[in-house]
Amino acid sequence: MPGLGASFGRGAATSFQEDLQNSDCILIMGSNMAEAHPVGFRFPMMARERGAKLIHVDPHFSRTSAMCQQYVKIRTGTDIAFLGGLIHYILLHDKWFKDYVLAYTNAATIVNDEYKDAEDLGGIFSGFDQEKRTYDAQKTWHYEGEGEGERTQAGHHMKAESFTERTGHLENPLPPSDPTLQNPNCVLNILKRHYRRYTPEMVADICGCSEQDFVRVAETICSNSGRERTCCIVYAVGWTQHSTGVQIIRSATIVQLLLGNMGRPGGGIMAMRGHASIQGSTDVPTLYELLPGYIMQPSALRDHGTLECYLKQETPKTGFMANLPKFMVSLLKAWYGDAATKENEYGFKWIPRVDDNYSHLACMIRMLEGKIKGMFLFGQNPAAGAPNGKLNREALKKLDWLVVRDWFEIDTAAFWYKGPENPDPATIGTEVFFIPAASSAEKEGTFTNTQRLLQWHDKAIDPPEDCRSDTWFVYELGKRLKKLYAGSTRERDQGLLNLTWDYEFDRAEVLPDGSASRIEGEPDAQKILMEINGYTVADRKQVRDFNSLRDDGSTACGCWIYSGVFPEEGNNRSRSRKLTPGVYTSPDWGFSWPLNRRMMYNRASADPDGRPWSERKKYMWWDEENKRWTGPDVPDFEPTKPPDYRPNSDSTGMQAISGDAPFIMKPDGRGWLFAPMGVKDGPLPTHYEPIESPIPNLLYPEQRVNPTIELYHVPLNTYNRPTAEYPIVATNYRLTEHYLSGPMSRFDSWLNELQPGMFIEISAELAEEKGIDHGGWMVAWNSRCAIEARAMVTRRVQPPIVNGRTVHQIGMPFHWGFAGETVGAIANDLTSISADPNVSMHEAKAFTVDVRAGRLEHHEDIKPLPAAPWPTREESPDTSKSAQPEGQAI
Ligand SMILES: Nc1nc2c(c(=O)[nH]1)N[C@H]1C(S)=C(S)[C@@H](COP(=O)(O)OP(=O)(O)OC[C@H]3O[C@@H](n4cnc5c(=O)[nH]c(N)nc54)[C@H](O)[C@@H]3O)O[C@H]1N2
Ligand SMILES: Nc1nc2c(c(=O)[nH]1)N[C@H]1C(S)=C(S)[C@@H](COP(=O)(O)OP(=O)(O)OC[C@H]3O[C@@H](n4cnc5c(=O)[nH]c(N)nc54)[C@H](O)[C@@H]3O)O[C@H]1N2
Ligand SMILES: [Mo]
């Protein structure tokens, strides 16, 4: 089962945190960077010292807000309205960076004329299948002349997460365009129409901010973008954890492309990722629908029977991902070694095929339904950390066995005898195996941080007693399984039997104090990294980088995007620690994928002719004398392709990308303002209300929420109706002093002293209305559960005025549970399970509740309150207006 963490903070920063110091303006939105990324926050602070403007847009005022010159309070879940307002403002006031936009984006590209915009169809786009509640993008969103083609989108069960699925496929790398922008179907005109009603008034009405505050933000961002200045956008899970999360991030990319901020110093989009190495766990994924390096997992529901069919279907004709066959075959060689031959398609048939949504949340629903027998849990605490904590705990009770490998007896390991429901162990059949895990200081390996940087850490000491590293455990488990299945002739066992499994330590493992390790059987993490980097099969020499990979079985590589991290014996680049004075890209500090490149799309830092846009914002440029791209970073471009190179419409692969097209992953090399494919809920971000929201959609009254959202209608997972029953908007967030669902901090007495217990932040107005005292107890509940906590009455949360009416909004940390030195209510008992269509993300950042003063008298109170029967799965294809209860669509 994929890691919970992995499914929460998807994305990758386009740049590196040190580069934030070069920004002239930083918009922090959906992130509390000062508290959740306090070390990296020094760079926005350095920018501010140099005169940059910092802006924070967030439902609650935090330490980040306090450090910014502008703070705008918004209602949670309304970011697309805000960012759509920015797009409208940029276009209306002609603030877009014309030379950049016309050359580097698909602004001038013509979309086929069957395309109908959400603006014309009341909030849905053409190509929508009412029954399945999915879009067929290929049908009507494509560029002029592309036609439907052979390729279809992956089914709904496959999230659009592989590079090839995201970047799509074009027959013609030079799609028809109108650089004069007269054609009504060119992207920029579609964009103008789509956002024409996202006016400052509309933004203020939906988001609950003031028009003036919004306009001030828009002016600040626009006046700090262009040739001479750049603006960066920083986000984290305040954006991702929404039913529209992927589209919120898309909106930011549109803003940044229009303003010419992508691929330039001080620009870009900084995805602030979470857990140590969560970036790593999506790169070499713990995800069900991806193979390492964002290669699509073969699917049982597509034409993936043979490697040939798979590659034929998935390989784009143009752009960088045309290299897919090299990466795929090299991956198979790394996994299956000598057993992978041309004759058996390198063992392709041994890879399991996906046939449904197996993301964490979907699996917990299956578990609740009794369809899953056992679970291994490596460093994850779903009993408190996953949305709908109560449902998660109930699901665990349905298991036959559960293995928890952790440092502490966490909530998920103790669910059978402790917890808000006072469980009776005699009634629970789950056998729980608690296995102690080594901590990061007790093992060696790499972390990949938020800026795609791999850094090696040595083992400082051996883990105590029976604690072992996760690598030790998995390696040992693999060895035992191989032994168990040895000699089997069943086809389905051959993958396991042929798996290369040879990471023995064949050098002495010496600890920093010079003593020998006493851990027997610890695999050599360095060997694993060497395999990930890749090697030539004949002589087992490390390959320099992924440009050396081949599709004929002569090379092996465990994860192509990491190739180059260990380019030759003895050169573990993730271990390098050299700071080069004066070069802030620090190319000798760790290894930044891909190819040790710090900033993605950096070809865009030069103009179409290859000259820096300005002296002040110089980064990479074309060196005419030496005929190559140069600058302080690794060019994100073919190093010797001149700016004036032009393909023709028959060109394939990288040949099809012209010398002035910086977005080489895309099949046309352009930044996509309009996405003709690759997103499942629309080619343009559109404002929808959160699944739970007390107000209608002011922009599209007929279409309340994202029409493609996946809902799970099971008794413990009801959704609150947009009625007066749960009128209060709620969100949640982190505290510097605690970590996630709390195991890593709730067992630490010093941190507990600093933040001793669960609380809910409420406004003075709400406190007065409900008679709740500051510091006193309060109860928050909805149709799923009820929790009690101390009330913090504060001006840090203030009710937004939405469409002329006061909407109360509250916020709370989500760090507590029932295990640990301090215990407290679980915020996630109030959140629900749902899945956004692109990445299966839940909507923990926006839900509804009601509150009262006082305490929960006894645990009986926690029984779910009467659930509204609407919406059900059957009823929810309801974009047909007539079927709507209360005239509203979900
Ligand atoms: N101390 C500490 N540091 C951490 C963690 C921790 O638990 N403790 N966790 C780590 C992990 S795994 C992650 S993923 C990162 C997460 O880092 P962040 O995303 O910064 O963490 P949060 O505090 O959950 O959410 C950020 C902000 O989003 C706001 N927000 C909520 N809803 C919305 C919305 O609809 N729109 C907007 N614009 N803002 C909204 C919240 O009010 C909050 O201020 O932090 C990492 N760092
Ligand atoms: N309501 C709400 N829910 C959220 C979020 C939110 O903002 N709001 N954020 C979400 C996000 S972004 C994330 S990342 C998830 C995180 O959710 P989880 O992944 O469940 O994170 P933790 O609660 O920190 O649990 C991690 C566990 O790993 C253990 N551990 C640490 N190191 C190791 C190791 O090396 N080996 C092993 N075996 N165990 C180890 C720790 O002791 C801890 O018990 O929570 C999500 N849930
Ligand atoms: Mo996270």
PDB file of N, CA, C and O in Angstrom, residues 723-758:
ATOM      1  N   THR A 723     -26.014  22.962   4.257  1.00  0.00           N
ATOM      2  CA  THR A 723     -27.197  23.486   4.935  1.00  0.00           C
ATOM      3  C   THR A 723     -26.782  24.196   6.206  1.00  0.00           C
ATOM      4  O   THR A 723     -25.598  24.281   6.529  1.00  0.00           O
ATOM      5  N   ALA A 724     -27.771  24.626   6.938  1.00  0.00           N
ATOM      6  CA  ALA A 724     -27.489  25.356   8.164  1.00  0.00           C
ATOM      7  C   ALA A 724     -26.956  24.443   9.271  1.00  0.00           C
ATOM      8  O   ALA A 724     -26.490  24.914  10.307  1.00  0.00           O
ATOM      9  N   GLU A 725     -27.017  23.134   9.062  1.00  0.00           N
ATOM     10  CA  GLU A 725     -26.627  22.203  10.107  1.00  0.00           C
ATOM     11  C   GLU A 725     -25.164  22.365  10.543  1.00  0.00           C
ATOM     12  O   GLU A 725     -24.843  22.310  11.722  1.00  0.00           O
ATOM     13  N   TYR A 726     -24.289  22.513   9.558  1.00  0.00           N
ATOM     14  CA  TYR A 726     -22.865  22.700   9.853  1.00  0.00           C
ATOM     15  C   TYR A 726     -22.406  23.983   9.180  1.00  0.00           C
ATOM     16  O   TYR A 726     -21.812  23.951   8.097  1.00  0.00           O
ATOM     17  N   PRO A 727     -22.676  25.119   9.794  1.00  0.00           N
ATOM     18  CA  PRO A 727     -22.476  26.394   9.101  1.00  0.00           C
ATOM     19  C   PRO A 727     -21.046  26.933   9.185  1.00  0.00           C
ATOM     20  O   PRO A 727     -20.736  27.939   8.568  1.00  0.00           O
ATOM     21  N   ILE A 728     -20.186  26.254   9.959  1.00  0.00           N
ATOM     22  CA  ILE A 728     -18.864  26.842  10.213  1.00  0.00           C
ATOM     23  C   ILE A 728     -17.804  26.166   9.346  1.00  0.00           C
ATOM     24  O   ILE A 728     -17.726  24.942   9.273  1.00  0.00           O
ATOM     25  N   VAL A 729     -17.006  26.992   8.690  1.00  0.00           N
ATOM     26  CA  VAL A 729     -15.921  26.487   7.846  1.00  0.00           C
ATOM     27  C   VAL A 729     -14.716  26.189   8.731  1.00  0.00           C
ATOM     28  O   VAL A 729     -14.380  26.992   9.599  1.00  0.00           O
ATOM     29  N   ALA A 730     -14.090  25.032   8.516  1.00  0.00           N
ATOM     30  CA  ALA A 730     -12.941  24.676   9.360  1.00  0.00           C
ATOM     31  C   ALA A 730     -11.741  24.298   8.507  1.00  0.00           C
ATOM     32  O   ALA A 730     -11.891  23.782   7.400  1.00  0.00           O
ATOM     33  N   THR A 731     -10.574  24.579   9.045  1.00  0.00           N
ATOM     34  CA  THR A 731      -9.347  24.123   8.406  1.00  0.00           C
ATOM     35  C   THR A 731      -8.376  23.671   9.497  1.00  0.00           C
ATOM     36  O   THR A 731      -8.689  23.756  10.685  1.00  0.00           O
ATOM     37  N   ASN A 732      -7.248  23.140   9.096  1.00  0.00           N
ATOM     38  CA  ASN A 732      -6.261  22.730  10.112  1.00  0.00           C
ATOM     39  C   ASN A 732      -4.866  22.910   9.575  1.00  0.00           C
ATOM     40  O   ASN A 732      -4.668  23.092   8.381  1.00  0.00           O
ATOM     41  N   TYR A 733      -3.904  22.865  10.472  1.00  0.00           N
ATOM     42  CA  TYR A 733      -2.531  23.194  10.101  1.00  0.00           C
ATOM     43  C   TYR A 733      -1.544  22.686  11.130  1.00  0.00           C
ATOM     44  O   TYR A 733      -1.911  22.024  12.097  1.00  0.00           O
ATOM     45  N   ARG A 734      -0.272  23.022  10.891  1.00  0.00           N
ATOM     46  CA  ARG A 734       0.809  22.527  11.733  1.00  0.00           C
ATOM     47  C   ARG A 734       1.286  23.562  12.736  1.00  0.00           C
ATOM     48  O   ARG A 734       1.096  24.758  12.536  1.00  0.00           O
ATOM     49  N   LEU A 735       1.966  23.070  13.764  1.00  0.00           N
ATOM     50  CA  LEU A 735       2.670  23.930  14.709  1.00  0.00           C
ATOM     51  C   LEU A 735       4.152  23.591  14.601  1.00  0.00           C
ATOM     52  O   LEU A 735       4.506  22.434  14.345  1.00  0.00           O
ATOM     53  N   THR A 736       5.003  24.568  14.812  1.00  0.00           N
ATOM     54  CA  THR A 736       6.439  24.301  14.722  1.00  0.00           C
ATOM     55  C   THR A 736       6.849  23.222  15.710  1.00  0.00           C
ATOM     56  O   THR A 736       7.708  22.397  15.431  1.00  0.00           O
ATOM     57  N   GLU A 737       6.201  23.185  16.864  1.00  0.00           N
ATOM     58  CA  GLU A 737       6.649  22.324  17.962  1.00  0.00           C
ATOM     59  C   GLU A 737       6.241  20.868  17.793  1.00  0.00           C
ATOM     60  O   GLU A 737       6.722  20.005  18.527  1.00  0.00           O
ATOM     61  N   HIS A 738       5.319  20.583  16.875  1.00  0.00           N
ATOM     62  CA  HIS A 738       4.893  19.197  16.721  1.00  0.00           C
ATOM     63  C   HIS A 738       5.045  18.729  15.289  1.00  0.00           C
ATOM     64  O   HIS A 738       5.151  19.535  14.375  1.00  0.00           O
ATOM     65  N   TYR A 739       5.035  17.398  15.131  1.00  0.00           N
ATOM     66  CA  TYR A 739       5.267  16.850  13.804  1.00  0.00           C
ATOM     67  C   TYR A 739       4.139  15.911  13.400  1.00  0.00           C
ATOM     68  O   TYR A 739       3.909  14.882  14.027  1.00  0.00           O
ATOM     69  N   LEU A 740       3.413  16.316  12.370  1.00  0.00           N
ATOM     70  CA  LEU A 740       2.362  15.512  11.755  1.00  0.00           C
ATOM     71  C   LEU A 740       1.387  14.983  12.789  1.00  0.00           C
ATOM     72  O   LEU A 740       0.928  15.714  13.643  1.00  0.00           O
ATOM     73  N   SER A 741       1.066  13.681  12.701  1.00  0.00           N
ATOM     74  CA  SER A 741       0.064  13.215  13.661  1.00  0.00           C
ATOM     75  C   SER A 741       0.662  13.069  15.054  1.00  0.00           C
ATOM     76  O   SER A 741      -0.011  12.632  15.976  1.00  0.00           O
ATOM     77  N   GLY A 742       1.927  13.428  15.207  1.00  0.00           N
ATOM     78  CA  GLY A 742       2.481  13.612  16.540  1.00  0.00           C
ATOM     79  C   GLY A 742       3.454  12.589  17.105  1.00  0.00           C
ATOM     80  O   GLY A 742       4.145  12.896  18.075  1.00  0.00           O
ATOM     81  N   PRO A 743       3.570  11.372  16.549  1.00  0.00           N
ATOM     82  CA  PRO A 743       4.454  10.399  17.214  1.00  0.00           C
ATOM     83  C   PRO A 743       5.866  10.921  17.422  1.00  0.00           C
ATOM     84  O   PRO A 743       6.481  10.641  18.458  1.00  0.00           O
ATOM     85  N   MET A 744       6.374  11.692  16.490  1.00  0.00           N
ATOM     86  CA  MET A 744       7.756  12.135  16.627  1.00  0.00           C
ATOM     87  C   MET A 744       7.896  13.316  17.577  1.00  0.00           C
ATOM     88  O   MET A 744       9.002  13.736  17.867  1.00  0.00           O
ATOM     89  N   SER A 745       6.797  13.850  18.057  1.00  0.00           N
ATOM     90  CA  SER A 745       6.895  14.953  19.017  1.00  0.00           C
ATOM     91  C   SER A 745       6.092  14.702  20.293  1.00  0.00           C
ATOM     92  O   SER A 745       6.476  15.158  21.360  1.00  0.00           O
ATOM     93  N   ARG A 746       5.011  13.958  20.208  1.00  0.00           N
ATOM     94  CA  ARG A 746       4.191  13.727  21.400  1.00  0.00           C
ATOM     95  C   ARG A 746       4.887  12.843  22.433  1.00  0.00           C
ATOM     96  O   ARG A 746       4.442  12.730  23.558  1.00  0.00           O
ATOM     97  N   PHE A 747       5.944  12.147  22.006  1.00  0.00           N
ATOM     98  CA  PHE A 747       6.701  11.324  22.953  1.00  0.00           C
ATOM     99  C   PHE A 747       7.917  12.088  23.487  1.00  0.00           C
ATOM    100  O   PHE A 747       8.778  11.511  24.118  1.00  0.00           O
ATOM    101  N   ASP A 748       7.995  13.393  23.182  1.00  0.00           N
ATOM    102  CA  ASP A 748       9.163  14.188  23.556  1.00  0.00           C
ATOM    103  C   ASP A 748       8.729  15.227  24.583  1.00  0.00           C
ATOM    104  O   ASP A 748       7.980  16.155  24.263  1.00  0.00           O
ATOM    105  N   SER A 749       9.220  15.093  25.818  1.00  0.00           N
ATOM    106  CA  SER A 749       8.681  15.937  26.905  1.00  0.00           C
ATOM    107  C   SER A 749       8.981  17.413  26.685  1.00  0.00           C
ATOM    108  O   SER A 749       8.211  18.276  27.080  1.00  0.00           O
ATOM    109  N   TRP A 750      10.114  17.734  26.045  1.00  0.00           N
ATOM    110  CA  TRP A 750      10.435  19.153  25.849  1.00  0.00           C
ATOM    111  C   TRP A 750       9.444  19.799  24.887  1.00  0.00           C
ATOM    112  O   TRP A 750       8.976  20.904  25.109  1.00  0.00           O
ATOM    113  N   LEU A 751       9.158  19.091  23.811  1.00  0.00           N
ATOM    114  CA  LEU A 751       8.212  19.662  22.843  1.00  0.00           C
ATOM    115  C   LEU A 751       6.812  19.728  23.449  1.00  0.00           C
ATOM    116  O   LEU A 751       6.073  20.689  23.232  1.00  0.00           O
ATOM    117  N   ASN A 752       6.472  18.722  24.224  1.00  0.00           N
ATOM    118  CA  ASN A 752       5.160  18.731  24.869  1.00  0.00           C
ATOM    119  C   ASN A 752       5.022  19.893  25.843  1.00  0.00           C
ATOM    120  O   ASN A 752       3.940  20.447  26.020  1.00  0.00           O
ATOM    121  N   GLU A 753       6.126  20.265  26.447  1.00  0.00           N
ATOM    122  CA  GLU A 753       6.082  21.392  27.368  1.00  0.00           C
ATOM    123  C   GLU A 753       5.754  22.680  26.604  1.00  0.00           C
ATOM    124  O   GLU A 753       5.039  23.549  27.082  1.00  0.00           O
ATOM    125  N   LEU A 754       6.303  22.764  25.394  1.00  0.00           N
ATOM    126  CA  LEU A 754       6.075  23.971  24.592  1.00  0.00           C
ATOM    127  C   LEU A 754       4.652  24.035  24.036  1.00  0.00           C
ATOM    128  O   LEU A 754       4.050  25.097  23.959  1.00  0.00           O
ATOM    129  N   GLN A 755       4.122  22.914  23.635  1.00  0.00           N
ATOM    130  CA  GLN A 755       2.756  22.871  23.088  1.00  0.00           C
ATOM    131  C   GLN A 755       2.063  21.679  23.717  1.00  0.00           C
ATOM    132  O   GLN A 755       2.082  20.574  23.185  1.00  0.00           O
ATOM    133  N   PRO A 756       1.441  21.894  24.875  1.00  0.00           N
ATOM    134  CA  PRO A 756       0.992  20.745  25.660  1.00  0.00           C
ATOM    135  C   PRO A 756      -0.325  20.109  25.255  1.00  0.00           C
ATOM    136  O   PRO A 756      -0.648  19.040  25.766  1.00  0.00           O
ATOM    137  N   GLY A 757      -1.093  20.739  24.374  1.00  0.00           N
ATOM    138  CA  GLY A 757      -2.364  20.060  24.111  1.00  0.00           C
ATOM    139  C   GLY A 757      -3.135  20.643  22.951  1.00  0.00           C
ATOM    140  O   GLY A 757      -2.847  21.730  22.448  1.00  0.00           O
ATOM    141  N   MET A 758      -4.135  19.893  22.577  1.00  0.00           N
ATOM    142  CA  MET A 758      -4.968  20.249  21.432  1.00  0.00           C
ATOM    143  C   MET A 758      -5.812  21.489  21.743  1.00  0.00           C
ATOM    144  O   MET A 758      -6.330  21.642  22.848  1.00  0.00           O
TER     145      MET A 758
END
